[in-house]
Amino acid sequence: MRRLFLALPVMLAALWLMVLPVPAVAQGFTALARVMPQDSRLTVDGRGGVQLDLRLSQGVPYRIFTLDAPRRLVLDFQEVDWTGLSAQDFLATSRVRNIRFGGYVPGWSRMVLELAEPMEVAAASMTIDTVSAAAALTVQLVPTDAEAFATAAGAPRDARLDLPPPTVLQDRPPRDPEAPLVVMLDPGHGGLDPGAETDGGVMEKELMLDFAYDLGERLVRSGAFEVLLTREGDYFVSLERRIAMAHQQGADLFLSLHADSVSEGMAHGTVVYTLSKEASDVASVKLAERHDRADLLSGSDLSNVDDEVTDVLLDLARQETHPRSTALAQSVIEALMEQGGPVNRRPLRSAGFSVLKSADIPSILIELGFMSSPRDLENLTNPAWRNKAAQAILQGLLDWREEDTARRALVRQ
Ligand SMILES: [Zn+2]
């Protein structure tokens, strides 16, 4: 064993990005580091702290930092294959509430520990076995107080892992009314955030990515739309980043694609959501919270949210955009009903979804069906049904476009 990294002084640094020398040993058929679950664990140490031991098939660059509210420890790795690691087996202490791992951005993987109490990194080291090239990462967390935790918390910026900061509310040149509208399709979840999941292993993040591609193709073929995607593979994109992409790329419309799951009741059928401060019902509040929470637990840093001044401007812009979003939602629901649905008993709802907060882009969130309903799940996984649903959404967008153009022409007179 060769010790490459000794324990580091921690107080100062929220970030260590360590580039390891390429081991001279052959690494098999893939350059991807694999986790070795049997040698990886999270344990309590005698001094009230927690020790994380993570064994990988080879060394990779990594970084560690903490985030507050809720308190989390985040580890980023150049890509790691997590196959075989079970969160339940791994998590052997109540000092860590929750653990998530998976793809982050292309080429990078992330592990997030939700801490039950404030703890700081006392030491972190990775050692590489010279014979097998396997890497052992050890991280020691020790108790600290809430204030010290909050001061040290924050995501370091790194061009390889972050998009440039979002630009807000730039003036847009008037668009040629005949030109295709730019639609940002937003397949929900991704990477370490799987979204809803059935016992049979069907994952919302996969269903929605497939559906986004089908729908996108249909929209483009109609000639009336250009299509962009907030993610094109199985990786994590924060809610804030999804909105920023829509702005940066000049989207005219934002469609977030999801499939809900409920543990109680027999809910089924498509529901289309618009943004509202007051949710239309308790289930909508819970759904919006689940989505925002999944984002938080995947390591989003919300420490730089809009200050109050920009909030006022944003609210004004939202007042103009909101009726257009509602009309869009109604148009999509009508088209889905015409095509045979099924749509939910209350198909139009509203809630405080973060991903719908673009002030100047009409935005809706489509819960295509409930994965908890056997009938909906069958539909969601059936190519014929999905084709019909995509066709209906296209029709809804075409109808809306026509009405919206007419309505805006009236407003301008
Ligand atoms: Zn979802």
XYZ file of N, CA, C and O in Angstrom, residues 219-311:
372
model
N -42.441 16.964 -32.149
C -42.565 18.432 -32.209
C -41.719 18.985 -33.354
O -42.164 19.844 -34.113
N -40.503 18.466 -33.496
C -39.620 18.953 -34.546
C -40.203 18.617 -35.915
O -40.227 19.451 -36.822
N -40.705 17.394 -36.072
C -41.244 16.965 -37.369
C -42.446 17.804 -37.791
O -42.730 17.931 -38.977
N -43.172 18.371 -36.833
C -44.340 19.190 -37.161
C -43.927 20.481 -37.873
O -44.743 21.130 -38.520
N -42.670 20.853 -37.733
C -42.191 22.077 -38.374
C -42.514 23.343 -37.592
O -42.034 24.420 -37.923
N -43.317 23.202 -36.531
C -43.741 24.384 -35.791
C -42.845 24.672 -34.583
O -42.967 25.717 -33.957
N -41.969 23.713 -34.249
C -41.179 23.864 -33.014
C -39.728 23.452 -33.203
O -39.422 22.551 -33.970
N -38.872 24.141 -32.450
C -37.505 23.673 -32.248
C -37.460 23.117 -30.836
O -38.167 23.616 -29.964
N -36.661 22.092 -30.609
C -36.686 21.447 -29.303
C -35.306 21.405 -28.668
O -34.313 21.108 -29.325
N -35.273 21.724 -27.378
C -34.063 21.593 -26.577
C -34.394 20.709 -25.381
O -35.549 20.636 -24.971
N -33.387 20.060 -24.839
C -33.608 19.209 -23.667
C -32.756 19.701 -22.501
O -31.605 20.084 -22.700
N -33.325 19.654 -21.288
C -32.522 20.048 -20.123
C -31.534 18.953 -19.737
O -30.547 19.214 -19.066
N -31.847 17.725 -20.099
C -30.827 16.671 -19.965
C -31.025 15.659 -21.077
O -32.137 15.413 -21.520
N -29.896 15.104 -21.535
C -29.949 14.187 -22.669
C -29.526 12.795 -22.273
O -29.373 11.920 -23.123
N -29.307 12.578 -20.996
C -28.883 11.265 -20.536
C -29.254 11.099 -19.077
O -30.023 11.887 -18.532
N -28.674 10.077 -18.461
C -28.999 9.769 -17.076
C -28.025 10.483 -16.144
O -27.103 9.882 -15.615
N -28.208 11.772 -16.010
C -27.390 12.510 -15.064
C -28.258 13.562 -14.371
O -29.375 13.843 -14.796
N -27.714 14.117 -13.288
C -28.478 15.035 -12.457
C -28.383 16.460 -12.998
O -27.318 16.899 -13.401
N -29.498 17.154 -13.026
C -29.496 18.584 -13.362
C -30.353 19.277 -12.307
O -31.511 18.903 -12.111
N -29.806 20.260 -11.615
C -30.583 20.903 -10.553
C -31.742 21.680 -11.162
O -31.715 22.068 -12.328
N -32.766 21.921 -10.358
C -33.950 22.649 -10.833
C -33.561 24.051 -11.301
O -34.026 24.532 -12.330
N -32.681 24.676 -10.523
C -32.218 26.020 -10.861
C -31.524 26.015 -12.230
O -31.713 26.902 -13.060
N -30.738 24.992 -12.461
C -30.001 24.896 -13.706
C -30.936 24.659 -14.902
O -30.713 25.158 -15.992
N -32.006 23.910 -14.662
C -32.972 23.654 -15.746
C -33.590 24.973 -16.212
O -33.734 25.220 -17.405
N -33.938 25.808 -15.251
C -34.513 27.110 -15.588
C -33.477 27.977 -16.297
O -33.769 28.632 -17.299
N -32.245 27.958 -15.773
C -31.179 28.772 -16.368
C -30.952 28.374 -17.820
O -30.749 29.227 -18.692
N -31.019 27.087 -18.107
C -30.822 26.626 -19.481
C -31.908 27.178 -20.397
O -31.643 27.590 -21.521
N -33.139 27.180 -19.897
C -34.247 27.694 -20.704
C -34.011 29.166 -21.062
O -34.241 29.588 -22.184
N -33.524 29.946 -20.078
C -33.251 31.361 -20.331
C -32.089 31.554 -21.286
O -32.166 32.306 -22.236
N -31.001 30.849 -20.966
C -29.786 31.045 -21.759
C -30.001 30.667 -23.208
O -29.395 31.233 -24.100
N -30.845 29.683 -23.445
C -31.007 29.209 -24.812
C -32.255 29.786 -25.478
O -32.661 29.318 -26.538
N -32.840 30.783 -24.831
C -33.916 31.533 -25.457
C -35.189 30.727 -25.698
O -35.841 30.884 -26.730
N -35.551 29.853 -24.754
C -36.758 29.040 -24.938
C -38.018 29.906 -24.882
O -38.080 30.887 -24.137
N -39.012 29.543 -25.700
C -40.314 30.218 -25.668
C -41.280 29.511 -24.741
O -42.270 30.106 -24.300
N -41.042 28.234 -24.526
C -41.945 27.409 -23.714
C -41.124 26.439 -22.895
O -40.081 25.977 -23.355
N -41.641 26.096 -21.719
C -40.939 25.128 -20.865
C -41.918 24.045 -20.453
O -42.960 24.324 -19.870
N -41.593 22.800 -20.788
C -42.475 21.663 -20.447
C -41.698 20.676 -19.591
O -40.792 20.008 -20.095
N -42.058 20.580 -18.313
C -41.396 19.625 -17.440
C -42.191 18.324 -17.442
O -43.414 18.341 -17.312
N -41.510 17.200 -17.631
C -42.196 15.914 -17.803
C -41.950 15.000 -16.608
O -40.801 14.704 -16.267
N -43.048 14.558 -15.999
C -42.947 13.713 -14.810
C -44.006 12.620 -14.825
O -44.952 12.655 -15.608
N -43.843 11.664 -13.922
C -44.884 10.678 -13.650
C -44.952 10.553 -12.139
O -43.943 10.297 -11.489
N -46.117 10.766 -11.577
C -46.271 10.817 -10.122
C -46.415 9.405 -9.548
O -46.612 8.430 -10.274
N -46.330 9.321 -8.251
C -46.609 8.065 -7.560
C -47.174 8.425 -6.199
O -46.643 9.298 -5.529
N -48.274 7.800 -5.818
C -48.851 8.078 -4.498
C -48.975 6.761 -3.740
O -49.207 5.713 -4.326
N -48.805 6.858 -2.415
C -48.863 5.620 -1.633
C -50.300 5.298 -1.225
O -50.628 4.172 -0.923
N -51.163 6.331 -1.217
C -52.544 6.085 -0.816
C -53.499 6.466 -1.923
O -53.219 7.337 -2.731
N -54.659 5.834 -1.925
C -55.700 6.218 -2.871
C -55.483 5.598 -4.238
O -54.538 4.847 -4.458
N -56.397 5.930 -5.134
C -56.417 5.273 -6.437
C -56.191 6.292 -7.541
O -56.695 6.134 -8.647
N -55.450 7.357 -7.261
C -55.287 8.427 -8.251
C -54.759 7.879 -9.566
O -53.893 7.018 -9.590
N -55.328 8.375 -10.664
C -54.794 8.007 -11.967
C -55.079 9.109 -12.983
O -55.894 10.002 -12.750
N -54.421 9.014 -14.097
C -54.640 9.957 -15.195
C -53.686 11.134 -15.160
O -53.083 11.451 -14.133
N -53.559 11.800 -16.310
C -52.627 12.921 -16.449
C -53.098 14.143 -15.656
O -54.290 14.445 -15.622
N -52.155 14.820 -15.017
C -52.420 16.091 -14.341
C -51.417 17.106 -14.887
O -50.243 16.785 -15.045
N -51.904 18.302 -15.205
C -50.999 19.347 -15.678
C -50.969 20.475 -14.644
O -52.021 20.950 -14.200
N -49.775 20.852 -14.254
C -49.587 21.855 -13.199
C -49.062 23.175 -13.746
O -48.234 23.197 -14.653
N -49.551 24.256 -13.144
C -48.932 25.562 -13.349
C -48.385 26.031 -12.009
O -48.709 25.469 -10.959
N -47.572 27.079 -12.050
C -46.977 27.602 -10.821
C -47.983 28.421 -10.032
O -48.736 29.199 -10.593
N -48.001 28.224 -8.727
C -48.813 29.073 -7.879
C -48.225 29.085 -6.491
O -47.616 28.114 -6.051
N -48.377 30.224 -5.806
C -47.931 30.273 -4.415
C -48.864 29.433 -3.568
O -48.455 28.763 -2.634
N -50.165 29.488 -3.888
C -51.120 28.662 -3.152
C -51.407 27.414 -3.976
O -51.952 27.504 -5.070
N -51.045 26.286 -3.428
C -51.292 25.033 -4.141
C -52.779 24.757 -4.183
O -53.533 25.166 -3.302
N -53.242 24.068 -5.244
C -54.677 23.835 -5.377
C -55.186 22.755 -4.424
O -56.372 22.647 -4.190
N -54.325 21.937 -3.870
C -54.755 20.970 -2.855
C -53.548 20.416 -2.099
O -52.416 20.679 -2.463
N -53.832 19.643 -1.052
C -52.757 19.119 -0.205
C -51.815 18.220 -1.002
O -50.591 18.288 -0.839
N -52.368 17.397 -1.879
C -51.529 16.484 -2.658
C -50.539 17.263 -3.518
O -49.388 16.857 -3.674
N -50.990 18.414 -4.041
C -50.104 19.229 -4.879
C -48.970 19.831 -4.059
O -47.834 19.900 -4.521
N -49.293 20.259 -2.823
C -48.238 20.778 -1.940
C -47.196 19.699 -1.726
O -45.993 19.925 -1.859
N -47.671 18.491 -1.406
C -46.741 17.403 -1.100
C -45.891 17.052 -2.311
O -44.700 16.779 -2.179
N -46.525 17.055 -3.471
C -45.785 16.708 -4.689
C -44.687 17.739 -4.951
O -43.539 17.384 -5.235
N -45.030 19.015 -4.828
C -44.033 20.075 -5.060
C -42.898 19.955 -4.047
O -41.720 20.103 -4.382
N -43.247 19.639 -2.797
C -42.213 19.478 -1.767
C -41.304 18.300 -2.083
O -40.093 18.376 -1.910
N -41.917 17.209 -2.543
C -41.112 16.023 -2.889
C -40.103 16.356 -3.971
O -38.954 15.955 -3.898
N -40.550 17.086 -4.980
C -39.643 17.407 -6.073
C -38.518 18.324 -5.605
O -37.362 18.116 -5.948
N -38.869 19.347 -4.816
C -37.832 20.251 -4.349
C -36.885 19.539 -3.392
O -35.692 19.783 -3.387
N -37.448 18.656 -2.585
C -36.618 17.946 -1.623
C -35.645 16.984 -2.328
O -34.483 16.885 -1.960
N -36.140 16.307 -3.361
C -35.270 15.405 -4.122
C -34.099 16.191 -4.690
O -32.968 15.719 -4.709
N -34.383 17.411 -5.110
C -33.341 18.259 -5.663
C -32.332 18.636 -4.587
O -31.122 18.555 -4.784
N -32.837 19.006 -3.417
C -31.959 19.359 -2.298
C -31.074 18.180 -1.915
O -29.881 18.321 -1.717
N -31.691 17.012 -1.818
C -30.938 15.839 -1.373
C -29.932 15.385 -2.412
O -29.049 14.609 -2.125
N -30.072 15.877 -3.621
C -29.086 15.539 -4.638
C -27.947 16.549 -4.646
O -27.055 16.488 -5.464
N -28.016 17.506 -3.720
C -26.871 18.393 -3.549
C -26.987 19.743 -4.216
O -25.985 20.340 -4.561
N -28.197 20.253 -4.423
C -28.326 21.609 -4.951
C -27.963 22.621 -3.878
O -28.286 22.432 -2.721
N -27.308 23.674 -4.299
C -26.953 24.728 -3.366
C -27.873 25.906 -3.611
O -27.817 26.530 -4.657
N -28.746 26.178 -2.664
C -29.705 27.261 -2.862
C -29.283 28.522 -2.122
O -30.086 29.385 -1.823
N -27.978 28.648 -1.836
C -27.539 29.773 -1.013
C -27.587 31.093 -1.783
O -27.552 32.150 -1.202
N -27.664 31.045 -3.119
C -27.726 32.316 -3.846
C -29.037 32.479 -4.617
O -29.052 32.627 -5.815
N -30.144 32.383 -3.914
C -31.450 32.596 -4.551
C -31.717 34.100 -4.686
O -31.093 34.910 -4.012
N -32.656 34.451 -5.569
C -32.892 35.872 -5.880
C -33.127 36.711 -4.632
O -33.821 36.315 -3.721
N -32.521 37.884 -4.633
C -32.782 38.771 -3.510
C -34.121 39.457 -3.715
O -34.789 39.277 -4.718
N -34.515 40.291 -2.763
C -35.888 40.797 -2.779
C -36.188 41.731 -3.938
O -37.286 41.758 -4.464
N -35.183 42.516 -4.325
C -35.408 43.478 -5.411
C -35.747 42.748 -6.710
O -36.737 43.035 -7.369
N -34.912 41.780 -7.054
C -35.207 41.061 -8.287
C -36.527 40.319 -8.160
O -37.223 40.128 -9.134
N -36.871 39.927 -6.936
C -38.133 39.223 -6.730
C -39.334 40.051 -7.205
O -40.261 39.522 -7.780
